[in-house]
CSV table of C-alpha atoms in Angstrom, one decimal:
chain,number,residue,atom,x,y,z
A,1,ASP,CA,-20.4,4.5,30.2
A,2,ALA,CA,-19.7,8.7,30.3
A,3,MET,CA,-16.1,9.4,30.7
A,4,VAL,CA,-15.9,12.4,30.2
A,5,ILE,CA,-18.9,14.4,30.2
A,6,GLN,CA,-18.8,18.0,28.7
A,7,ASN,CA,-21.9,20.5,29.8
A,8,PRO,CA,-23.8,22.3,27.6
A,9,ARG,CA,-23.6,20.4,24.6
A,10,TYR,CA,-24.8,23.4,22.7
A,11,GLN,CA,-24.4,26.8,24.1
A,12,VAL,CA,-25.5,30.4,22.7
A,13,THR,CA,-24.1,33.8,23.4
A,14,GLN,CA,-23.6,37.6,23.1
A,15,PHE,CA,-20.9,39.3,21.7
A,16,GLY,CA,-19.0,40.4,24.9
A,17,LYS,CA,-21.0,38.3,28.1
A,18,PRO,CA,-18.9,35.6,30.1
A,19,VAL,CA,-19.8,32.6,29.0
A,20,THR,CA,-18.6,29.0,31.1
A,21,LEU,CA,-18.2,25.8,29.5
A,22,SER,CA,-18.0,22.7,31.7
A,23,CYS,CA,-16.0,19.3,31.7
A,24,SER,CA,-16.2,16.2,34.6
A,25,GLN,CA,-14.8,12.9,34.6
A,26,THR,CA,-15.0,9.0,36.1
A,27,LEU,CA,-11.6,8.5,35.3
A,28,ASN,CA,-9.9,9.9,38.3
A,29,HIS,CA,-7.3,10.9,35.6
A,30,ASN,CA,-5.0,13.7,36.6
A,31,VAL,CA,-4.0,15.4,34.2
A,32,MET,CA,-7.5,17.6,32.1
A,33,TYR,CA,-6.7,19.4,28.9
A,34,TRP,CA,-9.3,22.2,27.0
A,35,TYR,CA,-9.3,22.3,23.4
A,36,GLN,CA,-10.3,24.7,20.8
A,37,GLN,CA,-11.6,23.1,17.4
A,38,LYS,CA,-13.0,25.3,14.9
A,39,SER,CA,-14.9,24.5,11.6
A,40,SER,CA,-12.3,22.1,9.4
A,41,GLN,CA,-9.7,22.2,11.6
A,42,ALA,CA,-7.4,20.9,14.3
A,43,PRO,CA,-8.0,20.6,17.7
A,44,LYS,CA,-5.8,23.4,19.0
A,45,LEU,CA,-4.6,22.8,22.5
A,46,LEU,CA,-5.8,26.3,25.0
A,47,PHE,CA,-4.2,25.1,28.8
A,48,HIS,CA,-3.7,22.0,31.0
A,49,TYR,CA,-4.1,21.3,34.4
A,50,TYR,CA,-1.5,18.7,36.3
A,51,ASP,CA,-3.8,18.1,38.9
A,52,LYS,CA,-3.7,21.3,40.4
A,53,ASP,CA,-1.0,22.8,38.3
A,54,PHE,CA,-2.0,25.3,35.8
A,55,ASN,CA,0.0,24.7,31.9
A,56,ASN,CA,-1.1,27.5,29.9
A,57,GLU,CA,0.1,27.9,25.9
A,58,ALA,CA,1.5,30.9,24.4
A,59,ASP,CA,-0.8,31.8,22.3
A,60,THR,CA,-3.8,30.9,23.7
A,61,PRO,CA,-5.6,34.9,24.5
A,62,ASP,CA,-6.5,36.0,28.2
A,63,ASN,CA,-9.5,36.2,27.5
A,64,PHE,CA,-9.9,32.0,27.9
A,65,GLN,CA,-9.7,31.3,31.1
A,66,SER,CA,-10.0,28.1,33.8
A,67,ARG,CA,-10.4,26.6,36.8
A,68,ARG,CA,-9.8,23.0,38.1
A,69,PRO,CA,-11.5,22.8,41.5
A,70,ASN,CA,-11.0,19.2,42.4
A,71,THR,CA,-10.2,15.8,40.5
A,72,SER,CA,-13.4,15.6,38.5
A,73,PHE,CA,-14.5,18.8,36.9
A,74,CYS,CA,-12.5,21.6,35.2
A,75,PHE,CA,-14.0,24.4,33.5
A,76,LEU,CA,-13.3,26.3,30.7
A,77,ASP,CA,-14.2,30.6,31.8
A,78,ILE,CA,-14.4,32.6,28.7
A,79,ARG,CA,-14.3,36.4,30.0
A,80,SER,CA,-15.8,37.7,26.5
A,81,PRO,CA,-16.6,36.0,23.8
A,82,GLY,CA,-16.3,37.3,20.6
A,83,LEU,CA,-17.5,36.2,16.9
A,84,GLY,CA,-13.4,34.2,16.5
A,85,ASP,CA,-14.3,31.8,19.4
A,86,ALA,CA,-16.9,30.4,18.2
A,87,ALA,CA,-15.8,27.1,17.5
A,88,MET,CA,-16.3,23.3,19.1
A,89,TYR,CA,-14.8,23.4,23.1
A,90,LEU,CA,-13.4,19.8,23.1
A,91,CYS,CA,-12.5,18.8,27.0
A,92,ALA,CA,-10.0,15.7,27.6
A,93,THR,CA,-8.5,14.2,29.9
A,94,SER,CA,-5.2,11.6,30.6
A,95,ARG,CA,-3.5,10.0,33.8
A,96,ASP,CA,-0.4,11.2,33.2
A,97,PRO,CA,1.0,12.8,30.3
A,98,SER,CA,3.3,10.0,29.0
A,99,GLY,CA,0.9,6.9,29.8
A,100,GLU,CA,0.3,4.6,27.0
A,101,GLU,CA,-3.6,5.1,26.6
A,102,THR,CA,-3.0,9.1,26.3
A,103,GLN,CA,-6.0,11.4,26.0
A,104,TYR,CA,-9.5,10.3,26.4
A,105,PHE,CA,-11.9,13.1,25.3
A,106,GLY,CA,-14.6,14.2,25.8
A,107,PRO,CA,-17.6,15.0,22.8
A,108,GLY,CA,-17.6,18.7,23.1
A,109,THR,CA,-19.4,21.9,23.5
A,110,ARG,CA,-20.4,23.5,20.1
A,111,LEU,CA,-20.3,27.3,21.4
A,112,LEU,CA,-22.2,29.9,18.9
A,113,VAL,CA,-21.3,34.1,19.1
A,114,LEU,CA,-23.6,36.4,18.4
B,1,GLN,CA,6.7,25.9,15.2
B,2,GLN,CA,6.5,22.6,16.0
B,3,GLN,CA,4.9,21.3,12.9
B,4,VAL,CA,2.4,17.4,12.0
B,5,LYS,CA,1.8,18.3,8.3
B,6,GLN,CA,-0.8,15.4,7.3
B,7,SER,CA,-1.9,14.3,3.2
B,8,PRO,CA,-4.1,14.3,1.8
B,9,GLN,CA,-7.0,16.7,3.3
B,10,SER,CA,-9.4,14.2,2.0
B,11,LEU,CA,-9.7,10.8,0.3
B,12,ILE,CA,-12.4,9.1,-1.5
B,13,VAL,CA,-11.8,4.0,-0.6
B,14,GLN,CA,-14.6,2.3,-2.1
B,15,LYS,CA,-15.7,-0.5,0.0
B,16,GLY,CA,-13.2,-3.2,0.7
B,17,GLY,CA,-10.4,-0.8,-1.1
B,18,ILE,CA,-7.3,0.4,1.3
B,19,SER,CA,-7.4,3.9,2.7
B,20,ILE,CA,-4.0,5.2,3.1
B,21,ILE,CA,-3.4,9.1,5.4
B,22,ASN,CA,0.6,9.9,5.9
B,23,CYS,CA,1.6,12.8,8.4
B,24,ALA,CA,5.4,13.9,8.7
B,25,TYR,CA,6.6,15.9,11.4
B,26,GLU,CA,10.3,18.5,12.6
B,27,ASN,CA,10.5,18.0,15.6
B,28,THR,CA,12.5,14.5,16.8
B,29,ALA,CA,11.3,15.4,20.5
B,30,PHE,CA,8.3,13.5,20.7
B,31,ASP,CA,7.7,10.0,22.6
B,32,TYR,CA,4.5,9.0,21.0
B,33,PHE,CA,2.3,9.2,17.1
B,34,PRO,CA,-1.3,8.7,18.0
B,35,TRP,CA,-4.3,8.7,15.0
B,36,TYR,CA,-7.8,9.3,15.9
B,37,GLN,CA,-10.9,9.4,14.8
B,38,GLN,CA,-13.7,11.7,14.2
B,39,PHE,CA,-17.1,11.6,13.4
B,40,PRO,CA,-19.2,14.8,12.9
B,41,GLY,CA,-20.3,16.4,16.4
B,42,LYS,CA,-18.1,14.5,18.6
B,43,GLY,CA,-14.6,15.0,20.8
B,44,PRO,CA,-11.9,12.6,18.7
B,45,ALA,CA,-11.5,8.7,19.6
B,46,LEU,CA,-8.2,7.6,20.2
B,47,LEU,CA,-7.5,4.7,17.3
B,48,ILE,CA,-4.2,3.2,17.0
B,49,ALA,CA,-0.8,4.3,18.4
B,50,ILE,CA,2.9,3.6,18.2
B,51,ARG,CA,6.0,4.1,20.3
B,52,PRO,CA,9.4,5.4,18.3
B,53,ASP,CA,11.1,2.5,18.9
B,54,VAL,CA,9.0,-0.1,16.8
B,55,SER,CA,8.0,0.2,13.1
B,56,GLU,CA,4.8,-0.8,12.9
B,57,LYS,CA,1.8,-1.4,14.4
B,58,LYS,CA,-1.4,-3.1,13.7
B,59,GLU,CA,-4.7,-4.1,15.1
B,60,GLY,CA,-7.5,-5.4,13.0
B,61,ARG,CA,-7.9,-3.9,10.5
B,62,PHE,CA,-5.9,-0.6,11.6
B,63,THR,CA,-2.0,-0.1,10.7
B,64,ILE,CA,0.5,2.1,11.4
B,65,SER,CA,3.5,2.2,9.5
B,66,PHE,CA,6.2,4.9,11.2
B,67,ASN,CA,9.1,5.2,9.8
B,68,LYS,CA,12.1,7.1,12.0
B,69,SER,CA,14.8,8.9,9.5
B,70,ALA,CA,12.3,9.8,7.5
B,71,LYS,CA,10.3,12.1,10.5
B,72,GLN,CA,6.7,9.8,8.7
B,73,PHE,CA,4.2,7.7,9.6
B,74,SER,CA,1.2,6.7,8.1
B,75,LEU,CA,-2.4,4.5,8.7
B,76,HIS,CA,-3.5,2.2,7.0
B,77,ILE,CA,-7.1,0.6,7.1
B,78,MET,CA,-7.7,-2.5,6.0
B,79,ASP,CA,-10.6,-3.4,3.8
B,80,SER,CA,-12.5,-0.1,4.5
B,81,GLN,CA,-15.8,0.3,5.1
B,82,PRO,CA,-19.1,2.9,4.6
B,83,GLY,CA,-18.3,2.5,8.9
B,84,ASP,CA,-14.9,4.2,8.6
B,85,SER,CA,-16.4,7.2,6.6
B,86,ALA,CA,-14.9,9.8,9.9
B,87,THR,CA,-12.2,12.8,9.7
B,88,TYR,CA,-9.1,10.8,10.8
B,89,PHE,CA,-6.0,12.5,12.6
B,90,CYS,CA,-2.5,11.8,13.5
B,91,ALA,CA,-1.2,13.7,16.4
B,92,THR,CA,2.5,13.8,17.8
B,93,ARG,CA,3.2,13.7,22.3
B,94,ASN,CA,5.6,16.1,23.3
B,95,ALA,CA,8.5,13.6,25.1
B,96,GLY,CA,9.7,16.5,28.1
B,97,GLY,CA,10.1,20.5,29.1
B,98,THR,CA,7.7,22.7,29.4
B,99,SER,CA,4.7,20.9,27.0
B,100,TYR,CA,5.1,17.5,28.3
B,101,GLY,CA,2.8,15.4,26.9
B,102,LYS,CA,1.3,18.1,25.1
B,103,LEU,CA,-0.5,16.4,21.6
B,104,THR,CA,-0.2,18.3,18.1
B,105,PHE,CA,-2.1,17.4,15.7
B,106,GLY,CA,-2.3,17.3,12.0
B,107,GLN,CA,-4.6,19.2,9.7
B,108,GLY,CA,-6.6,16.1,9.7
B,109,THR,CA,-8.6,14.2,6.5
B,110,ILE,CA,-11.8,13.3,5.5
B,111,LEU,CA,-12.0,9.4,5.2
B,112,THR,CA,-15.7,8.5,2.7
B,113,VAL,CA,-16.4,4.8,2.4
B,114,HIS,CA,-18.1,4.6,-0.4
B,115,PRO,CA,-20.9,0.7,-0.2
């Protein structure tokens, strides 16, 4: 059974054209994370929500925004994608930041910017 | 800036051999040390994890060894199988502060197990 679902799996957008990536979870976890993973690199945390509290990483560009309308869904908005934003975007969830279960990752959305 | 240094970058092992991946960290404010396994085109999946009050944890063929004083931890894969071929990431988890729960990943190790 899918636990962390990301849609779409592949997204092609044009330079500067806004794009939204979607994540949903069936785990009822309190925390949802968005990571960016470029080819052959480690995942890099962009931001996370603890319930409705939004936490932005200091080095996350303003071009990246997020919304969490309810417990199950979280969205990543890229307002004006650049060529350097082409990457795999991973959504992850955890019950709480200190739990033994740590983070469950979705399959990712691969973004291509033309 | 918090860093986790992982080595080697790539590793080739024969079937049945032992795979060893090492990680070193700098900050001491971590409460959890997970290892993730990632196959191409998939998200990372938690493999095994350890808390800093334990020196070793074993789950099946996978063992974490943890050296708190040296700020190092390693993953050992016994009897390595071709199906273990994947990228492995170590990570550290922040214990508190504004980055509470944040995972910082190592650079990754591409493991190839030859049949």
